[in-house]
Short mmCIF file of C-alpha atoms and ligand atoms in Angstrom, two decimals:
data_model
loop_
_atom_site.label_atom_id
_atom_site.label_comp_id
_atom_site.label_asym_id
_atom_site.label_seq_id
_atom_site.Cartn_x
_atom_site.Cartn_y
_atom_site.Cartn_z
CA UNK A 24 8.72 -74.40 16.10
CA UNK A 25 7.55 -73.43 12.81
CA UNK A 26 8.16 -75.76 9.87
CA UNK A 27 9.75 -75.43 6.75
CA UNK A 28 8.67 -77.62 4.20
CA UNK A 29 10.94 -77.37 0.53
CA UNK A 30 9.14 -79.30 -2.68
CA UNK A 31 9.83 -79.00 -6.43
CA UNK A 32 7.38 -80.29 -9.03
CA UNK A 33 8.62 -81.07 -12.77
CA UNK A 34 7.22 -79.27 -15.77
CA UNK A 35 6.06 -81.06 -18.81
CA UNK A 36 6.22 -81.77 -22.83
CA UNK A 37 3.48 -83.81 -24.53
CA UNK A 38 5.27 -86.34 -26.83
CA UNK A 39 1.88 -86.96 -28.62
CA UNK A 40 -1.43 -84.60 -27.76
CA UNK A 41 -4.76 -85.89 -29.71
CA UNK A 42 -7.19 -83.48 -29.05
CA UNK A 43 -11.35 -84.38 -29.31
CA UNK A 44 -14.41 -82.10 -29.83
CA UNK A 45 -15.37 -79.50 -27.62
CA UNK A 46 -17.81 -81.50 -24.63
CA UNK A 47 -20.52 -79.79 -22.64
CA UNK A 48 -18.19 -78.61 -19.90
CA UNK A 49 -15.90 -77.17 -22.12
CA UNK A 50 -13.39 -79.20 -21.68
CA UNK A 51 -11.91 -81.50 -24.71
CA UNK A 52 -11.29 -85.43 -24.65
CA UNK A 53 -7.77 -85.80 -25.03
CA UNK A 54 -5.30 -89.00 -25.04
CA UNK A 55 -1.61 -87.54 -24.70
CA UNK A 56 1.42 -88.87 -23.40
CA UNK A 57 3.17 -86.78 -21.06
CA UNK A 58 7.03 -86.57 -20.38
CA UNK A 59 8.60 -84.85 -16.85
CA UNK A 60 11.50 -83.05 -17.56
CA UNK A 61 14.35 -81.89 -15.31
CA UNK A 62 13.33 -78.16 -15.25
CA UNK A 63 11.26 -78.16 -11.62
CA UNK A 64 9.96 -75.39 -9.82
CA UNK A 65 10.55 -75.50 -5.97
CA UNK A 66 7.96 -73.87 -3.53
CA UNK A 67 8.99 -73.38 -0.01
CA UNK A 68 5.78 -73.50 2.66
CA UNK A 69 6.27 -72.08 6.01
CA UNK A 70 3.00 -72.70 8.38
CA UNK A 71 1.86 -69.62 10.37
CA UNK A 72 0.12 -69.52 13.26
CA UNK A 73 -2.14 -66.80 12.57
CA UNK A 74 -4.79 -67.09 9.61
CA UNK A 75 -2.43 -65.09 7.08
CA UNK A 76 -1.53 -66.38 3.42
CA UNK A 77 1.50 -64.95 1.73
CA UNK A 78 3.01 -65.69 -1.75
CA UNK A 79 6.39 -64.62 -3.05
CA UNK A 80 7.74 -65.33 -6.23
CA UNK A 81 12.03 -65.98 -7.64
CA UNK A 82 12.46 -66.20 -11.09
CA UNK A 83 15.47 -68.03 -12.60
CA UNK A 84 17.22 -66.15 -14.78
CA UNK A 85 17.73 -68.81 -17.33
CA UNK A 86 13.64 -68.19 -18.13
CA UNK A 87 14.18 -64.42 -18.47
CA UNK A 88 11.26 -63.13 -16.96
CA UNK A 89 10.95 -60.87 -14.08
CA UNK A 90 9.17 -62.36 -10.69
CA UNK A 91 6.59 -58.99 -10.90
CA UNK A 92 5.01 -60.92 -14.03
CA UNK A 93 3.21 -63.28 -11.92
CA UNK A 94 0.47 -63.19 -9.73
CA UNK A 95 1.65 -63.00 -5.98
CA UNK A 96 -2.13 -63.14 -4.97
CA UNK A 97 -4.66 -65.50 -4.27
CA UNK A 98 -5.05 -66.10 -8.03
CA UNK A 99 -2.14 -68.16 -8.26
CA UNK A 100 -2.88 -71.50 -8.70
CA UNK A 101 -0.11 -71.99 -5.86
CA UNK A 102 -2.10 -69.99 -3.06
CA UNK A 103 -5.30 -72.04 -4.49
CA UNK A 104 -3.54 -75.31 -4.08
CA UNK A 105 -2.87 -74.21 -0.14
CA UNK A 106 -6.63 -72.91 0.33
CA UNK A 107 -7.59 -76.16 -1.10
CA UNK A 108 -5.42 -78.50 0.89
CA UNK A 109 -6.44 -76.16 4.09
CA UNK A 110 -10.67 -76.57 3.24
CA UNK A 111 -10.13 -80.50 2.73
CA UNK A 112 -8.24 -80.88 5.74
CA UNK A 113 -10.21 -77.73 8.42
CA UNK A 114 -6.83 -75.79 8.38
CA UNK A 115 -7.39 -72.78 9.69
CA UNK A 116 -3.60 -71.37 10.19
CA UNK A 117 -2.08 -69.34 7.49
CA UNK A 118 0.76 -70.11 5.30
CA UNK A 119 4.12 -68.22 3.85
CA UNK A 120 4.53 -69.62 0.34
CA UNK A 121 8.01 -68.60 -1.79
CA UNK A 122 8.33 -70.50 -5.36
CA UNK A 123 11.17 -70.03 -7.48
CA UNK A 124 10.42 -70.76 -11.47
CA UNK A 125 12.91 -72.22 -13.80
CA UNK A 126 10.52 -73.50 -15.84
CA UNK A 127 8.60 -70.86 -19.14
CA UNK A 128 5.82 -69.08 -18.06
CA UNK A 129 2.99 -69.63 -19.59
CA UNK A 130 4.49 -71.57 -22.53
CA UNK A 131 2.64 -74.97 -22.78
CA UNK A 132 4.96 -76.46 -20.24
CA UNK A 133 2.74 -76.86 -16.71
CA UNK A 134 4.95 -74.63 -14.67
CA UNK A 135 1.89 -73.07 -12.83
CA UNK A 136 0.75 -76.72 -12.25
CA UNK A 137 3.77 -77.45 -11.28
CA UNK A 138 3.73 -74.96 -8.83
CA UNK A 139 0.28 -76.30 -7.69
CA UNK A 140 1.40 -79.70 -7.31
CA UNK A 141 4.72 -78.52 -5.01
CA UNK A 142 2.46 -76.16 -3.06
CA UNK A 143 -0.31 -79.19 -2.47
CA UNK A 144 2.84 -81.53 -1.54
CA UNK A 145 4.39 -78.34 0.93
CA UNK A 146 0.94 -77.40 2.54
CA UNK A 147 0.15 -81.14 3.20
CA UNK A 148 3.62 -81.85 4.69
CA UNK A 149 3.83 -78.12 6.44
CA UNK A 150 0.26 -78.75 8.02
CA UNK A 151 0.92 -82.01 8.92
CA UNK A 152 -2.35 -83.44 7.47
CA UNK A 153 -1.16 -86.98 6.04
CA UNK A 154 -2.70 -86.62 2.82
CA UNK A 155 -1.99 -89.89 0.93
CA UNK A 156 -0.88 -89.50 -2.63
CA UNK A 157 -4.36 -90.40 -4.24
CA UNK A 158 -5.67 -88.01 -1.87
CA UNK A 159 -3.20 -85.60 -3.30
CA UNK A 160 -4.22 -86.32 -6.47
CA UNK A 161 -7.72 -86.01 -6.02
CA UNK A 162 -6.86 -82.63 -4.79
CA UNK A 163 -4.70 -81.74 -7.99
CA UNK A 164 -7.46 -82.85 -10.57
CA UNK A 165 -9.27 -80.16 -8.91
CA UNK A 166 -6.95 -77.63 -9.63
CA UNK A 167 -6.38 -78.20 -13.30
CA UNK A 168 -6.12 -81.22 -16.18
CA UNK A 169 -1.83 -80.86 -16.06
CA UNK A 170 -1.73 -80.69 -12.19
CA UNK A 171 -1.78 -84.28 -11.53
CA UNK A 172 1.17 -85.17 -14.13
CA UNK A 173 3.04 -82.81 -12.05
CA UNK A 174 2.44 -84.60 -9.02
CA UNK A 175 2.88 -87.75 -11.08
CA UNK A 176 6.08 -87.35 -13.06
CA UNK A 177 8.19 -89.71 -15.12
CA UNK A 178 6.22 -90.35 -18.60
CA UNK A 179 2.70 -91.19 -18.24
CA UNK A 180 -0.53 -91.39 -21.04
CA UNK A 181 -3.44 -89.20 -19.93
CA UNK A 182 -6.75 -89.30 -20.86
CA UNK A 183 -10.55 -87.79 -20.22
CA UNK A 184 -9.30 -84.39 -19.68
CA UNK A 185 -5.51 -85.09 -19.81
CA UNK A 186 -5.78 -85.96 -16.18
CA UNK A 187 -6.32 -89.19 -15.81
CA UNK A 188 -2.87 -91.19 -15.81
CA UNK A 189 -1.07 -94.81 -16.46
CA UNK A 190 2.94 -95.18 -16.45
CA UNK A 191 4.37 -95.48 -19.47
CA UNK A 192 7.33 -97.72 -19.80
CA UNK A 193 10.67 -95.98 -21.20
CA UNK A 194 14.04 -96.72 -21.52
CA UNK A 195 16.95 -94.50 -20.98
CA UNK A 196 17.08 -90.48 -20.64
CA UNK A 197 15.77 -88.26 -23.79
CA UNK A 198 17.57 -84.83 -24.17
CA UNK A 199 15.39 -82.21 -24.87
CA UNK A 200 15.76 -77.99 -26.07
CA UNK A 201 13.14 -75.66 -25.37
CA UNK A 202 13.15 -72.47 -27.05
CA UNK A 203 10.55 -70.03 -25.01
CA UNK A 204 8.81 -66.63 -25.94
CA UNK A 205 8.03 -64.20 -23.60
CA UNK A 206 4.19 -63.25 -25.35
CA UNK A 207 2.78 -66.60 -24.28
CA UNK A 208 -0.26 -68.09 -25.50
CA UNK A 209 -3.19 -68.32 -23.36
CA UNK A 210 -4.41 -72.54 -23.22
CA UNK A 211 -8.14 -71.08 -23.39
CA UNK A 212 -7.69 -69.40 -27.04
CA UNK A 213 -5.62 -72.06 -27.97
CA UNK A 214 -8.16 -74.37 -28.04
CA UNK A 215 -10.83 -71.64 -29.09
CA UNK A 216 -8.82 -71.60 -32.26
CA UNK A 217 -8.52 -75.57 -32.32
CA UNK A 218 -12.64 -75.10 -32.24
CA UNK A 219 -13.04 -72.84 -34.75
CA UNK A 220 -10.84 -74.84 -37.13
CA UNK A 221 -13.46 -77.61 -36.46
CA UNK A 222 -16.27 -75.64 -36.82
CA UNK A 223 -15.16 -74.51 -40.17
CA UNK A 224 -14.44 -77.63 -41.51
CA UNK A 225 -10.59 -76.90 -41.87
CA UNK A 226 -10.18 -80.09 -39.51
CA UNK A 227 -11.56 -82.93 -38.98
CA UNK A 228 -13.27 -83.77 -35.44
CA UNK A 229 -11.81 -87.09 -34.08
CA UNK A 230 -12.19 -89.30 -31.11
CA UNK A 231 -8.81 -89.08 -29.87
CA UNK A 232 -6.62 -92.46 -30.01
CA UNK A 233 -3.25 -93.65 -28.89
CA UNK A 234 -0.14 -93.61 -30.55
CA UNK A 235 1.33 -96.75 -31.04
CA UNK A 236 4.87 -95.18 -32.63
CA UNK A 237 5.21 -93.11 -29.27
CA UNK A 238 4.55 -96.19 -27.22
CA UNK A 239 7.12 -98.20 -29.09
CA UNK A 240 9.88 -95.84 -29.59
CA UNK A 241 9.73 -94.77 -26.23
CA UNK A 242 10.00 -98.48 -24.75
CA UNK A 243 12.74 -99.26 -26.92
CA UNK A 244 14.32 -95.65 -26.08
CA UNK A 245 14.64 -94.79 -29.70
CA UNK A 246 15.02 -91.60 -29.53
CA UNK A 247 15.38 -91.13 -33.53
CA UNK A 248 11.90 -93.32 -33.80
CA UNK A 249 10.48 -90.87 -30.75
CA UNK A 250 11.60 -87.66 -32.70
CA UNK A 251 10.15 -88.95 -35.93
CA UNK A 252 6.54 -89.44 -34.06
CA UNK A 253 6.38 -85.99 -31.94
CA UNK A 254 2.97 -84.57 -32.90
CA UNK A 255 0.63 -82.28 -31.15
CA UNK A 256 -3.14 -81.25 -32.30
CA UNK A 257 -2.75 -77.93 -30.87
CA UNK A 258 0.43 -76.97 -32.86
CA UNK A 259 -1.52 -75.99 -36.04
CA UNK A 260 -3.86 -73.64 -33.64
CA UNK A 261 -0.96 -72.15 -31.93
CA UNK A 262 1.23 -71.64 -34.90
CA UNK A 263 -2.01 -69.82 -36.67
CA UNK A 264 -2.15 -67.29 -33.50
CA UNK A 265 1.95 -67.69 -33.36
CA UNK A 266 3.26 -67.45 -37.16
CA UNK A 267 6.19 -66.16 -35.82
CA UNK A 268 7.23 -69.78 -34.24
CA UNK A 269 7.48 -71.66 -37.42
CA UNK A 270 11.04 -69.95 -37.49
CA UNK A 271 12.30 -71.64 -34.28
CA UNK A 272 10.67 -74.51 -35.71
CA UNK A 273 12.78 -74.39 -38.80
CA UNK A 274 16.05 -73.43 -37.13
CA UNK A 275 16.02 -76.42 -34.47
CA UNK A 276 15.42 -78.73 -37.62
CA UNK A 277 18.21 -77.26 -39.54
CA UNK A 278 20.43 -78.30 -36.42
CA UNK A 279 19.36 -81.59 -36.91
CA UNK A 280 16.63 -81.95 -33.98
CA UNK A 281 15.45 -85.16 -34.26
CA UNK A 282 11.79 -84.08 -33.99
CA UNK A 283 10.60 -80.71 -33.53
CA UNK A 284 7.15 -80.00 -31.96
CA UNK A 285 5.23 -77.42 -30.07
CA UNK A 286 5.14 -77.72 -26.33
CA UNK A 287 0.91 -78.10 -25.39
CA UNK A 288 -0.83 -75.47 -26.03
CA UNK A 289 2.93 -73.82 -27.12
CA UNK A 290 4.54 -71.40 -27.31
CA UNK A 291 7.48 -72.89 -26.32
CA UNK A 292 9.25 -75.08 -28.99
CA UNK A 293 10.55 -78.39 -28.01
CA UNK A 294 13.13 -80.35 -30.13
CA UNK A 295 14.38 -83.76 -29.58
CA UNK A 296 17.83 -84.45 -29.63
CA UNK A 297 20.62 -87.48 -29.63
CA UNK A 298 22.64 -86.57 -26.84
CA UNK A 299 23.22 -83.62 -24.30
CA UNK A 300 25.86 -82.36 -26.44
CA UNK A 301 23.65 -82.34 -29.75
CA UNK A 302 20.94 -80.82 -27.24
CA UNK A 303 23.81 -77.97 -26.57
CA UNK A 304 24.70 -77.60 -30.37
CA UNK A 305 20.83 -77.72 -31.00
CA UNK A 306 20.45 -75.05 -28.08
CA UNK A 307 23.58 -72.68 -29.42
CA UNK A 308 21.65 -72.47 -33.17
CA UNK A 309 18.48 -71.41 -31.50
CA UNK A 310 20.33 -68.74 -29.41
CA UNK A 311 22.32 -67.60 -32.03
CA UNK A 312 19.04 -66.98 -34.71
CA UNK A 313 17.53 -64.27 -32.20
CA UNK A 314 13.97 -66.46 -32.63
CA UNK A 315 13.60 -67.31 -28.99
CA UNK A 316 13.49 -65.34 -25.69
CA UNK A 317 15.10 -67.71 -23.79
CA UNK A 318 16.90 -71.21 -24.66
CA UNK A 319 17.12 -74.04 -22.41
CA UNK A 320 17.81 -77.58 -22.23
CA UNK A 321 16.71 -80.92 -20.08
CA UNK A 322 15.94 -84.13 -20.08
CA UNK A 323 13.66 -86.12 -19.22
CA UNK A 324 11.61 -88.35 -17.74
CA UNK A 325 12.05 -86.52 -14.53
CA UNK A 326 10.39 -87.36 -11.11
CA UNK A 327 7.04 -86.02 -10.00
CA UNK A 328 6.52 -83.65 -6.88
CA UNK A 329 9.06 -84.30 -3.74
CA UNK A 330 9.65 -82.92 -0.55
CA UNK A 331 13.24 -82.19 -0.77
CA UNK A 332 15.90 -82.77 2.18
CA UNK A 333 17.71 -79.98 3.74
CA UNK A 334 18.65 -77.09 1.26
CA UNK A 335 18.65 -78.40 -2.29
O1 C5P B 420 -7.56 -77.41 -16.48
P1 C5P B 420 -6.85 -76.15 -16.86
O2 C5P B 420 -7.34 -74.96 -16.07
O3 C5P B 420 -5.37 -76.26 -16.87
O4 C5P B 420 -7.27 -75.87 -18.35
C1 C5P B 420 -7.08 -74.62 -18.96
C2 C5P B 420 -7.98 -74.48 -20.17
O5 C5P B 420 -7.55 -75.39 -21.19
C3 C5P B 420 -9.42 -74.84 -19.92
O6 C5P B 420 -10.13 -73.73 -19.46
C4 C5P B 420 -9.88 -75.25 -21.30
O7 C5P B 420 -10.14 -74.11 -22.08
C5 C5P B 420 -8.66 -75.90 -21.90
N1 C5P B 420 -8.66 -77.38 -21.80
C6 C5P B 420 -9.53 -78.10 -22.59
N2 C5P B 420 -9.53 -79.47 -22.52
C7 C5P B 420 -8.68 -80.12 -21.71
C8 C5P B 420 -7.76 -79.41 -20.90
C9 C5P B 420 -7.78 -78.03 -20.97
O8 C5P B 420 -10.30 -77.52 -23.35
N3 C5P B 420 -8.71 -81.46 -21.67
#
């Protein structure tokens, strides 16, 4: 009998992103503190018994984007995730791989890691291999710096490359509004404009450090002191290839967001609200001002990748 394995993965908002030079590989030292919200993307493995790989893809429609947008090919980082769990483990069956997004495409909130940390859970589970989680997350730092706060969840600080994780304590739920854009911004130029700002001297090369007003406010679950200390490196670099976003900005902080900030490397706009209903109010400006794509709200901390029982 052929196996069915159902996981969903969380996607992400960086309370606090402190971006480093540029090192050798490329890559940039960050500390950032990571929080899972309840927006998850579920992938749906099926193990074959031939040496076939196949990838289809939903969309929700509360991310307005059509499925035919993203790659249904061995490019996605879903498909790589099952090659990669299959060469660690000598699979050599095929697999039937189905994800259905809810969270923005490429808007600065993981949902293709998120798809890679479901799809490593899935392929481990469907191919029986008994992968433990730190070999999973071995596996996931492989794939990209976000994948293993997918896997992770709940809030967590990351360092070296974003990827490498401690808990962070909270208190209570956070209710968040994210207002997408369907031209997203690629992570790459992102910080290729962070690293021309550097190399011009318009900012200031830093050894990134922790946040100490995050930590706090986040502990106490203050969620006035949290919106107060939202701040992200990469907003200044996304809003100079994004002009267009300081107007979401500026309409979520008319409506009283608590803290407004660009997701990552954007272009989705995050603000920080009191309560779900504010997060509604907060959610019906945006909609109503015609400067987002799509509107959504969530909160968070949410739980990393799970194989889900039966059909939810
Ligand atoms: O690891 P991932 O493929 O998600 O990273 C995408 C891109 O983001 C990298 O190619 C790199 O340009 C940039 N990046 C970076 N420093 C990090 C994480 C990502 O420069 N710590």
């Amino acid at each position: 009998m052929t196996r069915e394995v159902r996981t969903r993965a969380p996607g992400k908002v960086n309370l606090h992103l402190a971006v480093g030079p540029r090192q050798d590989d490329g890559y940039h030292e960050l500390v950032t503190v990571f929080q899972a919200v309840n927006l998850y993307e579920t992938v749906v493995a099926r193990a074959r018994t031939d040496s076939t790989y196949t990838l289809t893809v939903e969309t929700s429609p509360t991310i307005a984007v059509s499925p035919e947008a993203i790659p249904q090919d061995e490019t996605n980082l879903a498909w790589r995730a099952a090659r990669l769990v299959a060469d660690e483990a000598g699979i050599t069956d095929g697999i039937d791989l189905h994800i259905l997004k809810r969270i923005p495409v490429a808007g600065g909130m993981a949902g293709g890691s998120a798809d890679a940390a479901a799809s490593l859970v899935a392929c481990a589970q469907a191919w029986d291999v008994g992968a433990s989680r730190s070999t999973l997350m071995g596996w996931a730092r492989q794939l990209g710096a976000d994948v293993p706060f997918a896997l992770h969840g709940a809030t967590a600080m990351g360092v070296g490359r974003g990827d490498d994780l401690s808990p962070v304590m909270t208190h209570g739920e956070f209710h968040w509004v994210f207002a997408t854009q369907h031209d997203g911004l690629s992570t790459p130029a992102v910080y290729a404009q962070f690293d021309h700002e550097v190399d011009t001297g318009q900012r200031l090369a830093r050894s990134p450090q922790p946040d100490e007003a995050v930590m706090k406010a986040l502990m106490a679950g203050d969620a006035h002191a949290l919106g107060a200390a939202l701040a992200n490196d990469l907003e200044g670099p996304a809003l100079t290839l994004a002009p267009h976003l300081r107007a979401t900005m500026d309409v979520a902080r008319e409506a009283d967001a608590l803290g407004v900030v660009v997701s990552g490397s954007g272009p989705t706009v995050a603000a920080l609200a009191r309560s779900r209903q504010h997060a509604l109010a907060i959610a019906a400006h945006l909609t109503a001002s015609d400067t987002a794509d799509a509107v959504l709200t969530a909160s968070g901390p949410a739980t990393g990748a799970v194989v889900m029982a039966g059909d939810a």
